[in-house]
mmCIF file of C-alpha atoms and ligand atoms in Angstrom:
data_model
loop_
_atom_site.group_PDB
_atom_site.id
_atom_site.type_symbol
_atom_site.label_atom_id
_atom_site.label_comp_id
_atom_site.label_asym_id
_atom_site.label_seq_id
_atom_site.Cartn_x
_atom_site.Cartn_y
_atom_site.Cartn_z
ATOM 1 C CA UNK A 13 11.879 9.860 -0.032
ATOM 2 C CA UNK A 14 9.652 7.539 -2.530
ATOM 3 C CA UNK A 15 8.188 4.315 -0.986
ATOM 4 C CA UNK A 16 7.785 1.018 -2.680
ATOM 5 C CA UNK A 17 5.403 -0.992 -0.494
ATOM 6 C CA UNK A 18 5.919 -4.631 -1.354
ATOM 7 C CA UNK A 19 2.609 -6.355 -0.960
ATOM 8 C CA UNK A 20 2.666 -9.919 -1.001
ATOM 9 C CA UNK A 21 -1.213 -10.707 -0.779
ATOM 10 C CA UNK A 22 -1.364 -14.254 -0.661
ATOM 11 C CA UNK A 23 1.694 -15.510 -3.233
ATOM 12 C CA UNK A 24 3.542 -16.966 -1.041
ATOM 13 C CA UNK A 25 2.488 -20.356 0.775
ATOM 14 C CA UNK A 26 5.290 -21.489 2.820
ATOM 15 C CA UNK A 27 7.350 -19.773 5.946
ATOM 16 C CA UNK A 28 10.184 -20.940 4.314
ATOM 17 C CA UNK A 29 9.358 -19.579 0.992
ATOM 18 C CA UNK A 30 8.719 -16.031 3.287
ATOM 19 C CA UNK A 31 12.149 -16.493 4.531
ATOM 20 C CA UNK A 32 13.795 -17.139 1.519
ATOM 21 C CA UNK A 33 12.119 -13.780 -0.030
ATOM 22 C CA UNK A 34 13.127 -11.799 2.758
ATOM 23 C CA UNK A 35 16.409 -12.897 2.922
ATOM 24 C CA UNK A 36 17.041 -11.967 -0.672
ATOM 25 C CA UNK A 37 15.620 -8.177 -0.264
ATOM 26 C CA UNK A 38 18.098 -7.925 2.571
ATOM 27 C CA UNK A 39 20.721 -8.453 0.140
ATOM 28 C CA UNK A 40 19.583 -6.191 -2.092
ATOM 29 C CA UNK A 41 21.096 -2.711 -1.987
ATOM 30 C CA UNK A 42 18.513 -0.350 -2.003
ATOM 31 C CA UNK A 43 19.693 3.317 -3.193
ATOM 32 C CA UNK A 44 19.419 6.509 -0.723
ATOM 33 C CA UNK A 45 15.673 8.082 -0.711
ATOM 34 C CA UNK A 46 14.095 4.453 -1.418
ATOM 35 C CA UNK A 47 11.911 2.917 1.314
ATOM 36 C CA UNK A 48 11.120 -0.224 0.712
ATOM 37 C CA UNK A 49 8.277 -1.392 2.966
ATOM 38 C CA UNK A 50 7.731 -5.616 2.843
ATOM 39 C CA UNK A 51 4.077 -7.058 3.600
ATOM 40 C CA UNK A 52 3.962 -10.613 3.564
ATOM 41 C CA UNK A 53 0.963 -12.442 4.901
ATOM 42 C CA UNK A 54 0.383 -12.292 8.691
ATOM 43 C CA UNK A 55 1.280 -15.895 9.896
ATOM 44 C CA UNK A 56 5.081 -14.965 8.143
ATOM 45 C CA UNK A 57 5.353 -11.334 9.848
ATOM 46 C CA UNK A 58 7.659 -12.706 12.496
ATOM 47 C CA UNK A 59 9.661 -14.671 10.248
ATOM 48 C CA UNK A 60 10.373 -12.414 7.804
ATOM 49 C CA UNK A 61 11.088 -9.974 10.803
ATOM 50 C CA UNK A 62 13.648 -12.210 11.596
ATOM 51 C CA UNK A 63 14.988 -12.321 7.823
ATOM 52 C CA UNK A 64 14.385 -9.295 6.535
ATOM 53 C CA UNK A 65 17.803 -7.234 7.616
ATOM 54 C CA UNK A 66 17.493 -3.576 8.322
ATOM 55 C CA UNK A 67 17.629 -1.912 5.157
ATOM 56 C CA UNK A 68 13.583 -2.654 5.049
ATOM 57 C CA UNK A 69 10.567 -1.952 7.130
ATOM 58 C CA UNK A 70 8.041 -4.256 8.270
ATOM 59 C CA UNK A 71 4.147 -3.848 7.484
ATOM 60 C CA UNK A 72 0.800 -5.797 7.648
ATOM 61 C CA UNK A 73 -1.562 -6.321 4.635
ATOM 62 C CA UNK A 74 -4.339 -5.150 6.745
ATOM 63 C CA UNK A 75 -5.632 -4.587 10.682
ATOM 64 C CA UNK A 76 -8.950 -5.165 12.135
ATOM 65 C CA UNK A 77 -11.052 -2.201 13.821
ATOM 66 C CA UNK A 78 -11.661 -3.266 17.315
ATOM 67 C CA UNK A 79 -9.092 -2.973 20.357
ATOM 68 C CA UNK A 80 -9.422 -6.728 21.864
ATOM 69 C CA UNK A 81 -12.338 -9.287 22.320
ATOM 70 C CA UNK A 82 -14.332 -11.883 20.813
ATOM 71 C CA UNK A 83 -13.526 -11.729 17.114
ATOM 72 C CA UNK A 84 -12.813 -14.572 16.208
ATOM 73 C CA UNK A 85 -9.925 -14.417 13.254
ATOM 74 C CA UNK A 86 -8.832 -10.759 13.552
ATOM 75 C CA UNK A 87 -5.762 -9.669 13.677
ATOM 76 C CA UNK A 88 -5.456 -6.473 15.743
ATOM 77 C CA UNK A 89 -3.182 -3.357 15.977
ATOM 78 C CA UNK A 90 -1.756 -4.670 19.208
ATOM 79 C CA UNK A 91 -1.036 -7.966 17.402
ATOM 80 C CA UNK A 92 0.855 -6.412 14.880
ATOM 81 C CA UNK A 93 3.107 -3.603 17.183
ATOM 82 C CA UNK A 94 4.368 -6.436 19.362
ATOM 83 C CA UNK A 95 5.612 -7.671 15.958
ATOM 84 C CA UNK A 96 7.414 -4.529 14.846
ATOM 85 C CA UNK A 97 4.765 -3.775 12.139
ATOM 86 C CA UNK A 98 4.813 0.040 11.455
ATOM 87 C CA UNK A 99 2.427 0.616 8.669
ATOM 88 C CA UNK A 100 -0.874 -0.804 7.947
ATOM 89 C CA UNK A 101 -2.485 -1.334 4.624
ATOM 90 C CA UNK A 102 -6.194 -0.307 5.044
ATOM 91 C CA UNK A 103 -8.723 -0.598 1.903
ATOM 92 C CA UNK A 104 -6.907 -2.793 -0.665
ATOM 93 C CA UNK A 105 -9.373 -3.129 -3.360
ATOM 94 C CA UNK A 106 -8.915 -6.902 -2.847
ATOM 95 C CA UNK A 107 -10.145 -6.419 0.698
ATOM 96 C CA UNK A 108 -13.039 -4.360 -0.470
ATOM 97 C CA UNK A 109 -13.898 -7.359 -3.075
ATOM 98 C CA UNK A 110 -13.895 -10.278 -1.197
ATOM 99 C CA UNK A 111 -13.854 -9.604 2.168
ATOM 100 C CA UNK A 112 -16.553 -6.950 2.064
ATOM 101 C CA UNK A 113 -15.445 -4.171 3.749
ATOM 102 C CA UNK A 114 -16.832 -0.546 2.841
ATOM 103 C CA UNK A 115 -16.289 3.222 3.098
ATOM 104 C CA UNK A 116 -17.493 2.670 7.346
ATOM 105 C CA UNK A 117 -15.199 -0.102 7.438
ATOM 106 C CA UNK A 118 -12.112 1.316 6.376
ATOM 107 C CA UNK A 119 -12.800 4.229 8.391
ATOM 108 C CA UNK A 120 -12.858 2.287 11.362
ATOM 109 C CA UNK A 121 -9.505 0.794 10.483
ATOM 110 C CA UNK A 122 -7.817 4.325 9.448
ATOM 111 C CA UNK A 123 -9.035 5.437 13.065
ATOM 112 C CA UNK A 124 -7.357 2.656 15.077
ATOM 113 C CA UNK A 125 -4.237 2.211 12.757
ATOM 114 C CA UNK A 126 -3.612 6.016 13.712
ATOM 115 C CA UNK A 127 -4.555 5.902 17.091
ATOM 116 C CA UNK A 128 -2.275 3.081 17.504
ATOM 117 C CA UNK A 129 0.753 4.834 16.032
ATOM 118 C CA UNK A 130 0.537 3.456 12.499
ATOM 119 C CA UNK A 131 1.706 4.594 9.441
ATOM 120 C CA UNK A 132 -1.482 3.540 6.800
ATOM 121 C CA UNK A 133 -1.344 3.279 3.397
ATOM 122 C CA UNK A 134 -4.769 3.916 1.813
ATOM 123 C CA UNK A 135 -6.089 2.229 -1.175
ATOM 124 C CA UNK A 136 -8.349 3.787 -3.618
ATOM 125 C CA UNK A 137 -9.053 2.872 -7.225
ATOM 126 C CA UNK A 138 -11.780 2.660 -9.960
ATOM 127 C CA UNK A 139 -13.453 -0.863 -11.062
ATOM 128 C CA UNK A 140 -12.960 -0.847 -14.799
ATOM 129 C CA UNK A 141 -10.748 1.537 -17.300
ATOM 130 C CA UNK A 142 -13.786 2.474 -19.089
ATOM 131 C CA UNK A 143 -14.612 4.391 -16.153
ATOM 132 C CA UNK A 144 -11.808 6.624 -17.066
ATOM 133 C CA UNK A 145 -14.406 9.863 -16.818
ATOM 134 C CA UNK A 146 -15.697 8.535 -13.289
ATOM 135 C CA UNK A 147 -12.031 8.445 -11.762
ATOM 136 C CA UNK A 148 -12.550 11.660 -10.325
ATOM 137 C CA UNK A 149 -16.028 11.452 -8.790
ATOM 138 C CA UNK A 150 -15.125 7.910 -7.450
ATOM 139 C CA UNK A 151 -12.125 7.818 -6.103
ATOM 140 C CA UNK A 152 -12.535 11.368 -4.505
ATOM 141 C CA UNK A 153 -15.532 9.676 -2.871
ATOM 142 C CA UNK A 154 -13.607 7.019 -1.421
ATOM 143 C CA UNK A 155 -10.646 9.561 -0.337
ATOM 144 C CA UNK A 156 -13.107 11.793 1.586
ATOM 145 C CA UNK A 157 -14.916 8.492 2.997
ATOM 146 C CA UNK A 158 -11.750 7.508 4.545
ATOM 147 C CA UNK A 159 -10.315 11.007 5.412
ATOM 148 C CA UNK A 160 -13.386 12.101 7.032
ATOM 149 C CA UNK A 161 -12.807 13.884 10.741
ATOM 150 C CA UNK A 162 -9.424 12.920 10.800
ATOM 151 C CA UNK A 163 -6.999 15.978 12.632
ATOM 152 C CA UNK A 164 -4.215 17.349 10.102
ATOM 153 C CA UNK A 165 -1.799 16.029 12.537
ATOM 154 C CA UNK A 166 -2.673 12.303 12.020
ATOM 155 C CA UNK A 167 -2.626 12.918 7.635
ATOM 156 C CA UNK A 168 1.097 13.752 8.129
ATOM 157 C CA UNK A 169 0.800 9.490 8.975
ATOM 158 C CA UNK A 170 -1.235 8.885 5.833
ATOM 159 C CA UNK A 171 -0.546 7.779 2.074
ATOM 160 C CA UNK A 172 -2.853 7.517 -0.734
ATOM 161 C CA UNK A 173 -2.256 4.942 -2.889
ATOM 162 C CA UNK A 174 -3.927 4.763 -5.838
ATOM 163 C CA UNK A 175 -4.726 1.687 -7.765
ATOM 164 C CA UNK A 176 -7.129 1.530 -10.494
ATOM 165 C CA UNK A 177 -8.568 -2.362 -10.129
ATOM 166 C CA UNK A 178 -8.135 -3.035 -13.554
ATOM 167 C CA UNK A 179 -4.333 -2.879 -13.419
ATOM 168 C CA UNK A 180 -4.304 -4.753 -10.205
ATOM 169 C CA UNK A 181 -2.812 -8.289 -11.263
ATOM 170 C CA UNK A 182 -3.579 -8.119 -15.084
ATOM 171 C CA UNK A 183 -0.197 -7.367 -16.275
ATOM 172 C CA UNK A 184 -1.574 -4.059 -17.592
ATOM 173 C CA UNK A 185 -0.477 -0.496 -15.882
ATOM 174 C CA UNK A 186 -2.146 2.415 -16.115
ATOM 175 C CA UNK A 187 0.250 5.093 -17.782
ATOM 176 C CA UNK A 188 2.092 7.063 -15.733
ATOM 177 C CA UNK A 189 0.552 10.197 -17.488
ATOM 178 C CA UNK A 190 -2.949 8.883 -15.972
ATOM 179 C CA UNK A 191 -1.386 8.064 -12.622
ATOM 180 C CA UNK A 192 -0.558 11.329 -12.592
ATOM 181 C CA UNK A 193 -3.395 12.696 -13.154
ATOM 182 C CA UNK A 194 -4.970 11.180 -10.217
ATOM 183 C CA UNK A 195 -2.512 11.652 -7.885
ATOM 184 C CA UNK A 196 -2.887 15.597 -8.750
ATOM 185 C CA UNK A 197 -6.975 15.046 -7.813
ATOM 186 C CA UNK A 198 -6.134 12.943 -4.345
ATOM 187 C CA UNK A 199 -3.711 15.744 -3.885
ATOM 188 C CA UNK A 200 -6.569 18.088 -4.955
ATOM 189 C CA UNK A 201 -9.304 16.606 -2.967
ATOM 190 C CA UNK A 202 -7.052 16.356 0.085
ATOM 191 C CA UNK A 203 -6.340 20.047 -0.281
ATOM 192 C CA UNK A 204 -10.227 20.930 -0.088
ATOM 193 C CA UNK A 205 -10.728 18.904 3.173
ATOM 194 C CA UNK A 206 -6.918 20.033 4.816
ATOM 195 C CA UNK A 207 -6.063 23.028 3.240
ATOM 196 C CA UNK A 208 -2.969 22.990 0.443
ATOM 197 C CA UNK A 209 -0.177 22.586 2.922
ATOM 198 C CA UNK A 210 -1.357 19.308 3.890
ATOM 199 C CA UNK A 211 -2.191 18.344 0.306
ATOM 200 C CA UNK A 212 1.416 19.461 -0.548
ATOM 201 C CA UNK A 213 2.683 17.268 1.636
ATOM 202 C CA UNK A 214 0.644 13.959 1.154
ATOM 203 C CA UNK A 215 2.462 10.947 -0.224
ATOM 204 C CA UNK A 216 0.381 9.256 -2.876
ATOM 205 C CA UNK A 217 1.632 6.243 -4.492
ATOM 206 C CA UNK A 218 0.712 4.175 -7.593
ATOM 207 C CA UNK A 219 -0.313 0.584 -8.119
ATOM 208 C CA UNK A 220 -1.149 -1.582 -10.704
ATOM 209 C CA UNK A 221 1.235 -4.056 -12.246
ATOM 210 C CA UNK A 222 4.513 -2.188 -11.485
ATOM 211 C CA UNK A 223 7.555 -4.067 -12.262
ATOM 212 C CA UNK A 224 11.014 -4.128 -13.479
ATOM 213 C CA UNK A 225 9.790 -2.451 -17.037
ATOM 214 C CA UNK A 226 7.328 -0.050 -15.504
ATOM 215 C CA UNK A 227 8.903 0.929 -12.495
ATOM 216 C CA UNK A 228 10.831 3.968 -13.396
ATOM 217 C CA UNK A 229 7.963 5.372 -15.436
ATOM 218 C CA UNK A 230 6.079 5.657 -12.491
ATOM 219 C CA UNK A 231 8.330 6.604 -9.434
ATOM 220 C CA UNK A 232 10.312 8.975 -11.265
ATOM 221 C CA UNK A 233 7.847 11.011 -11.378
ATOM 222 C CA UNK A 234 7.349 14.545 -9.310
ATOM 223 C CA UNK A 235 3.694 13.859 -8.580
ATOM 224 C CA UNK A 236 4.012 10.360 -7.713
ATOM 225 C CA UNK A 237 5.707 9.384 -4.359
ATOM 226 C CA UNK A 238 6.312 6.091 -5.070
ATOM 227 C CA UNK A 239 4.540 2.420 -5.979
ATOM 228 C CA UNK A 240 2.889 -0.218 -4.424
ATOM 229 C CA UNK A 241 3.922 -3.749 -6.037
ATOM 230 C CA UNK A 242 2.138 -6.771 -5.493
ATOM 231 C CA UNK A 243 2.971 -9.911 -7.586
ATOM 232 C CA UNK A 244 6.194 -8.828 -8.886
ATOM 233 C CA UNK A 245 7.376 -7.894 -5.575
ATOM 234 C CA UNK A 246 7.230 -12.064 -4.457
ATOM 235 C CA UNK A 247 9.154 -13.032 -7.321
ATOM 236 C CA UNK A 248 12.780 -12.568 -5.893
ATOM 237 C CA UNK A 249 14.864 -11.985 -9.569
ATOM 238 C CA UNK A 250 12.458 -9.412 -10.841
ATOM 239 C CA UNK A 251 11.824 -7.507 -7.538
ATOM 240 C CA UNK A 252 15.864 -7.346 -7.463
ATOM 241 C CA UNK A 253 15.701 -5.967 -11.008
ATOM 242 C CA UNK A 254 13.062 -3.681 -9.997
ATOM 243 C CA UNK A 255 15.314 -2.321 -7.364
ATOM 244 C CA UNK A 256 18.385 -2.333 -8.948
ATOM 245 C CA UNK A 257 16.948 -0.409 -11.634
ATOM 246 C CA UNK A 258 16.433 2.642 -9.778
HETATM 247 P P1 PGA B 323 -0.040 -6.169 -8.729
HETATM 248 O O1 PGA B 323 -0.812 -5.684 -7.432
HETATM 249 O O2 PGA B 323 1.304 -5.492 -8.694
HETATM 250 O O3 PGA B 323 0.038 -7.641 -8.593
HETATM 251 O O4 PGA B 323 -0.850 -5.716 -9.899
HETATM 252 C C1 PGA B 323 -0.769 -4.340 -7.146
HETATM 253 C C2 PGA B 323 -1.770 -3.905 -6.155
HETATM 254 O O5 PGA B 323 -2.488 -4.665 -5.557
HETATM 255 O O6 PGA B 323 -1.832 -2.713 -6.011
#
């Protein structure tokens, strides 16, 4: 089964614009093995719930790390079941940017989002493509910072996504040769902390300025379990294309 988790950060303004996007992926016919997992902001979950049809699945761009109490703008994992969200994004590189959040952060979150049932998509990514040498070092770091203590059970609930940050919104991919490439080491790393059966059966995804051109290149590939998409996935005509395509 590959996975294209549709990630619509904070493109879209209006619940009616929401509904109007949802509504269009339900028309969409979405080929046999392809998942297609919608995150719209969290004020439009339970519209787009409500639009959305049943040929997707419904996920949240992000959870908070605490059960209940006085925390004032979080959204918890109880918030988001009662709304039929089933898988979390946790680490976003955008979340890590301007919201702060580090390794002990998104550890917290990757420990509640299982514990509450969640399916969680990790994000992990280098800063700049210069830094092509310091992929390994950097994002195994940040796959062992989130992994860490969690039982083999739980990883059967996990997928890596990787997404170098300068391909994140710049209209530039990486190439699905270097995707690749990191998706081996994730798989690599993961087999170190789990043992190789685990690694085997870890999901890891790319992102990075998928769309209708690029999309093929990357989820066609053995190694790579499918794509994350952010802008391209709120623009209705080329995420169509993108799914038609496949
Ligand atoms: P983008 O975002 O498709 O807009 O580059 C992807 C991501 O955040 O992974």
């Amino acid at each position: 089964m590959k996975l294209i988790i549709a990630n619509w950060k904070a493109y879209v303004a209006t619940v009616k614009e929401a509904e109007r996007l949802a509504k269009k992926v339900a028309q969409i016919k979405i080929k046999k093995g392809i998942s297609v997992v919608l995150c719209p902001p969290f004020v439009f979950l339970d519209a787009v719930k409500k639009s959305m049809g049943r040929t997707v699945r419904l996920g949240a761009q992000d959870v908070f790390w605490k059960e209940s109490g006085p925390y004032t703008g979080a959204i918890t994992a109880d918030m988001l079941k009662g709304l039929s969200v089933r898988t979390v994004i946790i680490g976003h590189s955008e979340r890590r940017q301007h919201f702060l959040e580090s390794d002990d952060i998104i550890r917290k979150k990757v420990d509640i989002a299982l514990a509450e049932g969640f399916d969680v998509i990790i994000c992990v990514g280098e800063q700049a493509r210069e830094d092509a040498k310091a992929v390994p070092k950097l994002v195994g770091e940040q796959v062992r910072a989130a992994l860490a203590g969690i039982s083999k059970g739980a990883l059967a609930r996990i997928t890596i996504a990787y997404e170098p940050i300068w391909a994140i919104g710049t209209g530039v991919s990486d190439t699905p040769d270097d995707a690749l490439s990191a998706a081996i080491y994730i798989r690599k790393v993961v087999g170190d902390m789990f043992g190789a059966t685990q690694a085997n059966m870890l999901k890891v995804l790319y992102g990075g300025s998928v769309d209708s051109h690029t999309i093929r290149d990357f989820i066609l590939q053995e190694g790579i379990d499918g794509v994350l998409v952010g802008r391209a996935s709120t623009d209705k005509e080329e995420f169509t294309k993108m799914l038609s395509s496949l």
